[in-house]
Coordinates of N, CA and C in Angstrom, one line a residue:
M1 N -62.8 37.2 22.8 CA -63.3 36.7 24.0 C -62.3 36.8 25.1
L2 N -62.6 37.5 26.2 CA -61.6 37.7 27.2 C -61.8 36.6 28.3
G3 N -61.3 35.5 28.1 CA -61.5 34.4 29.1 C -62.2 33.3 28.4
P4 N -62.0 32.0 28.8 CA -62.6 30.9 28.1 C -64.0 30.7 28.5
G5 N -64.9 30.6 27.5 CA -66.2 30.2 27.7 C -67.0 30.9 28.7
P6 N -67.0 32.3 28.7 CA -67.8 33.0 29.7 C -69.2 33.0 29.3
T7 N -70.1 33.2 30.3 CA -71.4 33.5 30.0 C -71.5 34.9 29.5
I8 N -72.2 35.2 28.4 CA -72.0 36.6 27.9 C -73.3 37.0 27.2
E9 N -73.5 38.2 27.1 CA -74.6 38.8 26.3 C -74.0 39.6 25.1
H10 N -74.6 39.4 23.9 CA -74.0 39.8 22.7 C -74.8 41.0 22.0
C11 N -74.1 41.9 21.3 CA -74.7 42.8 20.4 C -74.9 42.1 19.1
D12 N -76.1 41.3 19.0 CA -76.3 40.5 17.9 C -77.2 41.0 16.9
G13 N -78.3 41.6 17.2 CA -79.3 42.0 16.2 C -79.2 43.5 15.9
M14 N -79.3 43.8 14.7 CA -79.4 45.2 14.2 C -80.5 45.3 13.2
D15 N -81.3 46.4 13.3 CA -82.3 46.6 12.2 C -81.6 47.4 11.1
E16 N -82.4 47.7 10.1 CA -81.8 48.3 8.9 C -81.3 49.8 9.2
D17 N -81.8 50.3 10.3 CA -81.5 51.7 10.6 C -80.3 51.7 11.7
G18 N -79.8 50.5 12.0 CA -78.6 50.6 12.9 C -79.0 50.6 14.3
E19 N -80.3 50.3 14.7 CA -80.6 50.3 16.1 C -80.5 48.8 16.5
A20 N -80.3 48.6 17.8 CA -79.7 47.3 18.2 C -80.7 46.5 19.1
M21 N -80.6 45.2 19.0 CA -81.1 44.3 19.9 C -79.9 43.5 20.5
M22 N -80.2 42.7 21.5 CA -79.1 41.9 22.0 C -79.6 40.4 22.0
S23 N -78.6 39.5 21.9 CA -78.9 38.1 22.1 C -77.9 37.6 23.1
T24 N -78.3 36.5 23.8 CA -77.5 36.0 24.9 C -77.1 34.5 24.7
R25 N -76.1 34.1 25.3 CA -75.8 32.7 25.5 C -75.5 32.4 26.9
A26 N -75.8 31.2 27.4 CA -75.6 30.9 28.8 C -74.8 29.6 28.8
E27 N -73.8 29.6 29.6 CA -73.0 28.4 29.8 C -73.8 27.4 30.6
P28 N -74.0 26.2 30.1 CA -74.8 25.2 30.8 C -74.3 25.0 32.2
G29 N -75.3 25.0 33.2 CA -75.0 24.7 34.6 C -74.5 25.8 35.4
R30 N -74.3 27.0 34.8 CA -73.8 28.1 35.5 C -75.0 29.0 36.2
T31 N -74.8 29.4 37.4 CA -75.8 30.3 38.0 C -75.7 31.6 37.3
T32 N -76.9 32.1 36.9 CA -76.9 33.4 36.2 C -77.7 34.4 37.0
D33 N -77.6 35.7 36.5 CA -78.4 36.7 37.1 C -79.8 36.7 36.6
M34 N -80.5 37.8 36.8 CA -81.9 37.9 36.6 C -82.3 37.8 35.2
S35 N -81.8 38.7 34.3 CA -82.3 38.8 33.0 C -81.3 38.8 31.9
T36 N -80.1 38.6 32.2 CA -79.1 38.7 31.2 C -78.2 37.5 31.0
D37 N -78.5 36.4 31.7 CA -77.7 35.2 31.6 C -76.2 35.5 32.0
T38 N -75.9 36.4 32.8 CA -74.6 36.7 33.3 C -74.5 36.6 34.8
P39 N -73.6 35.9 35.4 CA -73.5 35.8 36.9 C -73.3 37.2 37.5
T40 N -74.0 37.4 38.5 CA -73.8 38.6 39.3 C -72.7 38.5 40.3
D41 N -72.1 39.7 40.6 CA -71.0 39.7 41.6 C -71.1 41.1 42.2
P42 N -71.2 41.2 43.6 CA -71.4 42.5 44.2 C -70.2 43.4 44.1
S43 N -69.0 42.8 43.7 CA -67.8 43.7 43.6 C -67.8 44.4 42.3
T44 N -67.3 45.7 42.3 CA -67.2 46.4 41.0 C -66.3 47.6 41.3
D45 N -65.6 48.1 40.2 CA -64.8 49.2 40.4 C -65.5 50.6 40.1
M46 N -66.9 50.5 40.0 CA -67.6 51.7 39.6 C -67.5 52.7 40.8
P47 N -67.3 54.0 40.5 CA -67.3 55.0 41.5 C -68.8 55.2 42.0
T48 N -69.0 55.4 43.2 CA -70.4 55.6 43.7 C -70.9 57.0 43.6
D49 N -70.0 58.0 43.3 CA -70.4 59.3 43.2 C -70.6 59.8 41.7
A50 N -70.6 58.9 40.8 CA -70.8 59.2 39.4 C -72.1 59.8 39.2
P51 N -72.3 60.8 38.2 CA -73.6 61.4 38.0 C -74.6 60.5 37.5
T52 N -75.9 60.8 37.9 CA -77.0 60.0 37.4 C -77.4 60.2 36.0
D53 N -77.4 61.5 35.6 CA -77.7 61.8 34.2 C -76.4 62.3 33.5
M54 N -76.3 61.8 32.3 CA -75.0 62.0 31.5 C -75.3 62.8 30.3
P55 N -74.2 63.5 29.8 CA -74.4 64.3 28.6 C -74.6 63.5 27.4
T56 N -75.3 64.1 26.4 CA -75.5 63.4 25.1 C -74.9 64.3 24.0
D57 N -73.5 64.2 24.0 CA -72.8 65.1 23.0 C -73.1 64.6 21.5
A58 N -73.2 63.3 21.4 CA -73.3 62.7 20.1 C -74.6 63.2 19.4
P59 N -74.6 63.4 18.0 CA -75.8 63.8 17.3 C -76.9 62.9 17.6
T60 N -78.1 63.4 17.8 CA -79.3 62.5 18.0 C -80.4 63.1 17.2
D61 N -81.6 62.5 17.4 CA -82.8 63.1 16.8 C -83.5 64.1 17.6
A62 N -82.7 64.8 18.4 CA -83.2 65.8 19.3 C -84.0 66.9 18.6
T63 N -83.6 67.3 17.4 CA -84.2 68.4 16.7 C -85.5 67.9 16.2
A64 N -85.5 66.7 15.6 CA -86.8 66.1 15.1 C -87.7 65.8 16.3
G65 N -87.2 65.4 17.4 CA -88.1 65.1 18.5 C -88.7 66.4 19.0
A66 N -87.9 67.5 19.0 CA -88.5 68.8 19.5 C -89.6 69.2 18.6
A67 N -89.4 69.0 17.2 CA -90.4 69.4 16.3 C -91.7 68.6 16.5
R68 N -91.5 67.4 17.1 CA -92.7 66.6 17.3 C -93.3 66.9 18.7
G69 N -92.7 67.8 19.4 CA -93.1 68.2 20.7 C -92.7 67.2 21.8
E70 N -91.7 66.4 21.5 CA -91.2 65.4 22.5 C -90.1 66.0 23.4
P71 N -90.0 65.6 24.7 CA -89.0 66.0 25.5 C -87.6 65.7 25.0
P72 N -86.6 66.4 25.4 CA -85.2 66.2 24.8 C -84.7 64.8 25.4
L73 N -83.9 64.2 24.6 CA -83.3 63.0 25.0 C -82.2 63.1 26.0
H74 N -82.1 62.3 27.0 CA -81.0 62.3 27.9 C -80.7 60.9 28.4
I75 N -79.4 60.7 28.7 CA -78.9 59.4 29.1 C -78.9 59.3 30.6
H76 N -79.5 58.3 31.2 CA -79.7 58.1 32.6 C -79.0 57.0 33.2
R77 N -78.1 57.1 34.1 CA -77.5 55.9 34.7 C -78.4 55.3 35.8
V78 N -78.6 54.0 35.6 CA -79.6 53.3 36.4 C -79.0 53.0 37.8
R79 N -79.7 53.2 38.8 CA -79.4 52.9 40.2 C -80.4 51.9 40.7
A80 N -80.2 51.4 41.9 CA -81.1 50.5 42.5 C -82.6 51.0 42.6
A81 N -82.6 52.3 42.9 CA -83.9 52.9 43.0 C -84.7 53.0 41.7
D82 N -84.0 52.8 40.6 CA -84.6 52.7 39.2 C -85.1 51.3 38.9
W83 N -85.2 50.4 39.8 CA -85.4 49.1 39.6 C -86.7 48.8 38.7
A84 N -87.7 49.6 38.9 CA -89.0 49.4 38.2 C -88.8 49.7 36.7
S85 N -88.2 50.9 36.4 CA -88.0 51.1 35.0 C -87.1 50.2 34.3
H86 N -86.0 49.7 35.1 CA -85.1 48.7 34.6 C -85.9 47.4 34.3
R87 N -86.7 47.0 35.2 CA -87.5 45.8 35.0 C -88.4 45.9 33.8
E88 N -89.0 47.1 33.6 CA -89.9 47.3 32.5 C -89.2 47.2 31.2
L89 N -88.1 47.8 31.1 CA -87.3 47.8 29.9 C -86.8 46.3 29.6
R90 N -86.3 45.6 30.6 CA -85.9 44.3 30.4 C -87.0 43.4 29.9
L91 N -88.3 43.5 30.5 CA -89.4 42.7 30.1 C -89.8 43.1 28.7
A92 N -89.7 44.4 28.3 CA -90.1 44.8 26.9 C -89.1 44.3 25.9
M93 N -87.9 44.1 26.3 CA -86.9 43.5 25.4 C -87.2 42.1 25.1
L94 N -87.5 41.3 26.2 CA -87.9 39.9 26.0 C -89.2 39.6 25.3
T95 N -90.2 40.6 25.5 CA -91.4 40.5 24.8 C -91.3 40.8 23.3
A96 N -90.6 41.9 23.0 CA -90.5 42.4 21.6 C -89.6 41.5 20.7
D97 N -88.5 41.1 21.3 CA -87.5 40.3 20.6 C -87.2 39.0 21.3
P98 N -88.1 38.1 21.5 CA -87.8 36.9 22.2 C -86.7 36.0 21.6
D99 N -86.6 36.1 20.3 CA -85.6 35.2 19.7 C -84.2 35.7 19.8
A100 N -84.1 36.9 20.3 CA -82.8 37.6 20.4 C -82.2 37.3 21.8
F101 N -83.0 36.6 22.6 CA -82.5 36.4 24.0 C -82.7 34.9 24.4
W102 N -81.9 34.5 25.3 CA -82.1 33.2 25.9 C -82.8 33.3 27.3
A103 N -82.8 34.5 27.8 CA -83.5 34.7 29.1 C -85.0 34.3 28.9
D104 N -85.6 33.8 29.9 CA -87.0 33.4 29.8 C -87.9 34.5 30.3
L105 N -88.9 34.9 29.6 CA -89.8 36.0 29.9 C -90.6 35.7 31.2
D106 N -91.1 34.4 31.3 CA -91.9 34.1 32.5 C -91.1 34.1 33.7
E107 N -89.8 33.7 33.6 CA -88.9 33.7 34.8 C -88.6 35.1 35.2
A108 N -88.3 36.0 34.2 CA -88.1 37.3 34.5 C -89.3 38.0 35.1
R109 N -90.4 37.7 34.8 CA -91.6 38.3 35.3 C -91.8 37.9 36.8
A110 N -91.3 36.7 37.2 CA -91.5 36.2 38.5 C -90.5 36.7 39.5
R111 N -89.5 37.4 39.1 CA -88.4 37.9 40.0 C -88.9 38.9 40.9
T112 N -88.2 39.0 42.0 CA -88.7 39.9 43.1 C -88.1 41.4 42.9
E113 N -88.6 42.3 43.6 CA -88.1 43.6 43.6 C -86.6 43.6 44.0
Q114 N -86.3 42.9 45.1 CA -84.9 42.8 45.6 C -83.9 42.3 44.5
Q115 N -84.4 41.3 43.7 CA -83.5 40.8 42.7 C -83.2 41.8 41.6
W116 N -84.3 42.6 41.3 CA -84.1 43.6 40.3 C -83.2 44.8 40.8
R117 N -83.4 45.1 42.1 CA -82.5 46.1 42.7 C -81.1 45.7 42.7
E118 N -80.9 44.5 43.0 CA -79.5 43.9 43.0 C -78.8 44.0 41.6
E119 N -79.6 43.7 40.6 CA -79.0 43.7 39.2 C -78.8 45.1 38.8
A120 N -79.7 46.1 39.1 CA -79.5 47.4 38.8 C -78.3 48.1 39.5
A121 N -77.9 47.5 40.7 CA -76.9 48.1 41.5 C -75.5 47.7 41.0
G122 N -75.4 46.6 40.1 CA -74.1 46.3 39.5 C -73.9 44.8 39.6
P123 N -72.7 44.3 39.1 CA -71.6 45.1 38.7 C -71.7 45.8 37.4
R124 N -72.5 45.3 36.5 CA -72.6 46.0 35.2 C -73.4 47.3 35.4
V125 N -73.0 48.3 34.7 CA -73.6 49.7 34.8 C -74.6 49.8 33.7
H126 N -75.9 50.0 34.0 CA -76.9 50.2 33.0 C -77.2 51.6 32.7
L127 N -77.3 52.0 31.5 CA -77.6 53.3 31.1 C -79.0 53.3 30.3
Q128 N -79.8 54.2 30.5 CA -81.1 54.3 29.8 C -81.1 55.6 29.0
A129 N -81.7 55.5 27.7 CA -82.0 56.6 26.9 C -83.4 57.0 27.3
R130 N -83.6 58.2 27.7 CA -85.0 58.6 28.2 C -85.4 59.9 27.5
R131 N -86.7 60.0 27.3 CA -87.3 61.2 26.8 C -88.3 61.6 27.9
G132 N -88.0 62.6 28.7 CA -88.7 62.8 30.0 C -88.6 61.5 30.8
D133 N -89.7 61.0 31.3 CA -89.7 59.8 32.1 C -89.8 58.5 31.3
E134 N -89.9 58.6 30.0 CA -90.1 57.4 29.1 C -88.7 56.9 28.8
V135 N -88.5 55.6 29.0 CA -87.3 54.9 28.7 C -87.4 54.3 27.3
V136 N -86.6 54.8 26.3 CA -86.7 54.3 25.0 C -85.6 53.4 24.5
G137 N -84.6 53.1 25.4 CA -83.6 52.2 25.0 C -82.6 52.1 26.1
G138 N -81.6 51.2 25.9 CA -80.6 51.1 27.0 C -79.3 50.4 26.5
I139 N -78.3 50.4 27.3 CA -77.0 49.8 27.0 C -76.4 49.6 28.4
A140 N -75.4 48.7 28.5 CA -74.7 48.4 29.7 C -73.2 48.2 29.5
L141 N -72.5 48.6 30.5 CA -71.0 48.4 30.5 C -70.7 47.4 31.7
L142 N -70.0 46.4 31.4 CA -69.6 45.4 32.4 C -68.0 45.6 32.6
P143 N -67.6 46.4 33.7 CA -66.2 46.6 33.9 C -65.5 45.6 34.7
A144 N -65.8 44.4 34.4 CA -65.3 43.3 35.2 C -65.4 42.0 34.4
G145 N -64.8 40.9 34.8 CA -65.0 39.7 34.2 C -66.4 39.2 34.4
Y146 N -66.8 38.2 33.5 CA -68.2 37.7 33.7 C -68.3 36.9 34.9
T147 N -67.3 36.3 35.4 CA -67.2 35.6 36.7 C -65.8 35.8 37.3
P148 N -65.7 35.6 38.6 CA -64.3 35.7 39.2 C -63.3 34.7 38.5
Q149 N -63.8 33.7 37.9 CA -62.9 32.7 37.2 C -62.5 33.2 35.8
H150 N -63.1 34.3 35.3 CA -62.9 34.8 34.0 C -62.5 36.2 34.1
P151 N -61.3 36.5 34.7 CA -60.9 38.0 34.8 C -60.6 38.5 33.4
I152 N -60.6 39.8 33.4 CA -60.2 40.6 32.2 C -59.2 41.6 32.5
P153 N -58.4 42.0 31.5 CA -57.3 43.0 31.8 C -58.0 44.3 32.4
E154 N -57.2 45.0 33.1 CA -57.7 46.1 33.9 C -58.1 47.3 33.1
D155 N -57.7 47.3 31.8 CA -58.1 48.4 30.9 C -59.3 48.0 30.0
C156 N -59.9 46.8 30.2 CA -60.9 46.3 29.3 C -62.3 46.3 30.0
A157 N -63.4 46.4 29.1 CA -64.7 46.2 29.6 C -65.6 45.7 28.5
H158 N -66.7 45.1 28.8 CA -67.6 44.6 27.8 C -68.9 45.4 27.6
I159 N -69.2 45.6 26.3 CA -70.5 46.2 26.0 C -71.6 45.2 25.9
V160 N -72.7 45.4 26.6 CA -73.8 44.4 26.7 C -75.1 45.2 26.7
S161 N -76.2 44.4 26.5 CA -77.6 44.9 26.7 C -77.9 46.1 25.8
L162 N -77.4 46.2 24.7 CA -77.8 47.4 23.8 C -79.2 47.0 23.1
W163 N -80.1 47.9 23.3 CA -81.5 47.7 22.8 C -82.3 49.0 22.7
V164 N -83.0 49.2 21.6 CA -83.8 50.3 21.4 C -85.2 49.8 21.1
R165 N -86.2 50.4 21.7 CA -87.6 50.0 21.5 C -87.9 50.1 20.0
P166 N -88.7 49.2 19.5 CA -89.0 49.2 18.0 C -89.5 50.5 17.5
E167 N -90.4 51.1 18.2 CA -91.0 52.3 17.8 C -90.1 53.5 17.8
A168 N -89.0 53.4 18.5 CA -88.0 54.4 18.6 C -86.8 54.2 17.6
R169 N -86.8 53.1 16.9 CA -85.6 52.9 16.0 C -85.6 53.8 14.8
G170 N -84.5 53.9 14.2 CA -84.4 54.8 13.0 C -84.2 56.2 13.4
N171 N -83.9 56.5 14.6 CA -83.7 58.0 15.0 C -82.4 58.1 15.6
G172 N -81.4 57.2 15.4 CA -80.1 57.4 15.8 C -79.8 57.3 17.4
L173 N -80.7 56.6 18.1 CA -80.5 56.6 19.5 C -79.3 55.7 20.0
S174 N -78.9 54.8 19.2 CA -77.8 54.0 19.5 C -76.5 54.8 19.7
R175 N -76.4 55.9 18.9 CA -75.2 56.7 19.0 C -75.0 57.4 20.4
P176 N -76.0 58.1 20.9 CA -75.8 58.8 22.2 C -75.5 57.7 23.4
L177 N -76.1 56.5 23.2 CA -75.9 55.4 24.2 C -74.5 55.0 24.1
F178 N -74.0 54.8 22.9 CA -72.5 54.4 22.7 C -71.6 55.5 23.3
G179 N -72.0 56.8 23.0 CA -71.2 57.8 23.5 C -71.1 58.0 25.0
A180 N -72.2 57.8 25.6 CA -72.3 57.8 27.1 C -71.5 56.7 27.7
L181 N -71.7 55.5 27.1 CA -70.9 54.3 27.6 C -69.4 54.5 27.4
A182 N -69.0 55.2 26.3 CA -67.6 55.4 26.0 C -67.0 56.4 27.1
R183 N -67.7 57.4 27.4 CA -67.2 58.3 28.5 C -67.1 57.6 29.8
L184 N -68.1 56.8 30.1 CA -68.0 56.0 31.4 C -66.8 55.1 31.4
A185 N -66.6 54.4 30.3 CA -65.4 53.5 30.2 C -64.1 54.3 30.4
I186 N -64.0 55.4 29.8 CA -62.8 56.2 29.9 C -62.6 56.6 31.4
D187 N -63.7 57.1 32.0 CA -63.6 57.5 33.4 C -63.2 56.4 34.4
L188 N -63.5 55.2 33.9 CA -63.1 54.0 34.8 C -61.8 53.5 34.4
G189 N -61.1 54.1 33.4 CA -59.8 53.6 33.0 C -60.0 52.3 32.2
R190 N -61.0 52.0 31.6 CA -61.3 50.8 30.9 C -61.7 51.1 29.4
P191 N -60.8 51.7 28.6 CA -61.2 52.2 27.3 C -61.2 51.1 26.2
D192 N -60.7 49.9 26.5 CA -60.6 48.8 25.6 C -61.9 48.1 25.6
L193 N -62.8 48.3 24.7 CA -64.2 47.8 24.7 C -64.3 46.7 23.7
R194 N -65.1 45.7 24.2 CA -65.3 44.4 23.4 C -66.8 44.1 23.4
L195 N -67.3 43.6 22.2 CA -68.6 43.0 22.1 C -68.5 41.8 21.1
D196 N -69.5 41.0 21.1 CA -69.6 39.8 20.3 C -70.9 39.8 19.5
V197 N -70.8 39.3 18.3 CA -71.9 39.2 17.3 C -71.9 37.9 16.7
D198 N -73.1 37.4 16.3 CA -73.1 36.1 15.6 C -72.5 36.3 14.2
E199 N -71.7 35.4 13.7 CA -71.0 35.5 12.5 C -71.9 35.6 11.3
S200 N -73.2 35.1 11.4 CA -74.1 35.2 10.3 C -74.8 36.5 10.2
N201 N -74.7 37.4 11.2 CA -75.4 38.6 11.2 C -74.5 39.7 10.5
L202 N -74.4 39.7 9.2 CA -73.6 40.5 8.4 C -73.9 41.9 8.5
A203 N -75.2 42.2 8.6 CA -75.7 43.6 8.7 C -75.1 44.3 10.0
A204 N -75.2 43.5 11.1 CA -74.7 44.1 12.4 C -73.2 44.3 12.3
Q205 N -72.5 43.4 11.7 CA -71.0 43.5 11.5 C -70.6 44.7 10.7
R206 N -71.4 44.9 9.6 CA -71.1 46.0 8.8 C -71.3 47.3 9.5
L207 N -72.4 47.4 10.3 CA -72.7 48.6 11.1 C -71.5 48.8 12.1
Y208 N -71.1 47.8 12.8 CA -70.1 48.0 13.8 C -68.7 48.4 13.1
E209 N -68.5 47.9 12.0 CA -67.3 48.3 11.3 C -67.4 49.8 10.8
R210 N -68.6 50.2 10.4 CA -68.7 51.6 10.0 C -68.4 52.5 11.2
I211 N -68.9 52.1 12.4 CA -68.7 52.9 13.6 C -67.2 53.0 14.0
G212 N -66.5 51.9 13.7 CA -65.0 51.8 14.0 C -64.5 50.6 14.7
F213 N -65.5 49.7 15.0 CA -65.1 48.4 15.6 C -64.3 47.6 14.6
E214 N -63.4 46.8 15.2 CA -62.5 45.9 14.3 C -62.6 44.5 14.9
A215 N -62.7 43.6 14.0 CA -62.8 42.1 14.4 C -61.4 41.8 15.0
T216 N -61.5 41.1 16.1 CA -60.2 40.7 16.7 C -59.7 39.3 16.2
G217 N -60.5 38.6 15.6 CA -60.2 37.2 15.1 C -60.6 36.1 16.1
A218 N -61.1 36.6 17.3 CA -61.6 35.6 18.2 C -62.9 35.0 17.8
R219 N -63.1 33.8 17.9 CA -64.3 33.1 17.4 C -64.7 32.0 18.4
D220 N -65.9 32.0 18.8 CA -66.4 31.0 19.8 C -67.6 30.3 19.3
P221 N -67.6 29.0 18.9 CA -68.8 28.3 18.4 C -70.0 28.3 19.3
R222 N -71.1 28.5 18.7 CA -72.4 28.6 19.5 C -72.9 27.2 19.7
E223 N -73.1 26.8 20.9 CA -73.6 25.5 21.3 C -75.0 25.2 20.6
G224 N -75.1 24.1 19.9 CA -76.3 23.7 19.3 C -76.6 24.4 18.0
R225 N -75.7 25.2 17.5 CA -75.9 25.9 16.2 C -74.6 25.7 15.4
S226 N -74.8 26.1 14.1 CA -73.7 25.9 13.1 C -72.9 27.2 13.0
T227 N -73.2 28.2 13.8 CA -72.6 29.5 13.7 C -71.7 29.7 14.9
A228 N -71.0 30.8 15.0 CA -70.1 31.1 16.1 C -70.2 32.6 16.4
W229 N -69.9 33.0 17.6 CA -69.8 34.4 18.1 C -68.4 34.9 17.6
V230 N -68.4 36.1 17.0 CA -67.1 36.7 16.7 C -67.0 38.0 17.5
E231 N -65.8 38.2 17.9 CA -65.5 39.3 18.8 C -65.1 40.6 18.0
Y232 N -65.6 41.7 18.4 CA -65.2 43.0 17.9 C -64.7 43.8 19.0
A233 N -63.7 44.8 18.7 CA -63.1 45.7 19.7 C -63.1 47.0 19.2
I234 N -63.1 48.0 20.1 CA -62.9 49.4 19.7 C -62.4 50.1 20.9
R235 N -61.6 51.1 20.8 CA -61.2 52.1 21.8 C -62.4 53.0 22.1
A236 N -62.6 53.3 23.4 CA -63.7 54.2 23.7 C -63.5 55.6 23.1
E237 N -62.3 56.0 22.9 CA -62.1 57.3 22.4 C -62.6 57.4 20.9
R238 N -62.5 56.3 20.2 CA -62.9 56.2 18.9 C -64.5 56.4 18.7
L239 N -65.2 55.8 19.7 CA -66.6 56.0 19.7 C -67.0 57.4 19.9
L240 N -66.2 58.2 20.6 CA -66.5 59.6 20.8 C -66.2 60.5 19.6
E241 N -65.5 59.9 18.6 CA -65.3 60.6 17.4 C -66.5 60.6 16.4
N242 N -67.4 59.6 16.6 CA -68.4 59.4 15.7 C -69.5 60.5 15.9

């Protein structure tokens, strides 16, 4: 955990095929952003001229998808103009896996277009896995501290918001999402990647360890529960080896 008690979104849930859901915790009394329980900050070190669509070098289910007549998979970097698809994915996450999130579905539904545009614009960088115009999953990189009061080292970033639609799981979509995020982190000079998972979620921990994540030993008790968040770390370059 890079900084004491930050509001954070975790890579908590994994199905048996290794596709991910996220769960969140919110620090009581903190003002949060729209759908992820993380405070927003207009400042970010993201370059504004980065490409919108990103390569998918990692092995995917592209061959199987082509055999089914599906469009090829590509990773799309979300911009403010993508607010509608970003909103739809976030609402789908809260609808399909409400227990994996602390964000409130009704509150998210009530948010304005401007609020969604602001979230899509940063500071976290959202990536979508798309087949044609269909968004089948997403992940995000936060290249800054959760708040100005919780700075992180200049070479670090947080992995957040990893989720794949239930009907798309089991096809290896998490791998190209991780790969695109790793390339982005390297481009930003932030290759030290961190995520958190509930200590009771042994299946997710085993998956992360197979990918190459290592437990840092950091442990943060969950408010109102008997478990704690445990931190995992990996170098972005390692993710590109998978």
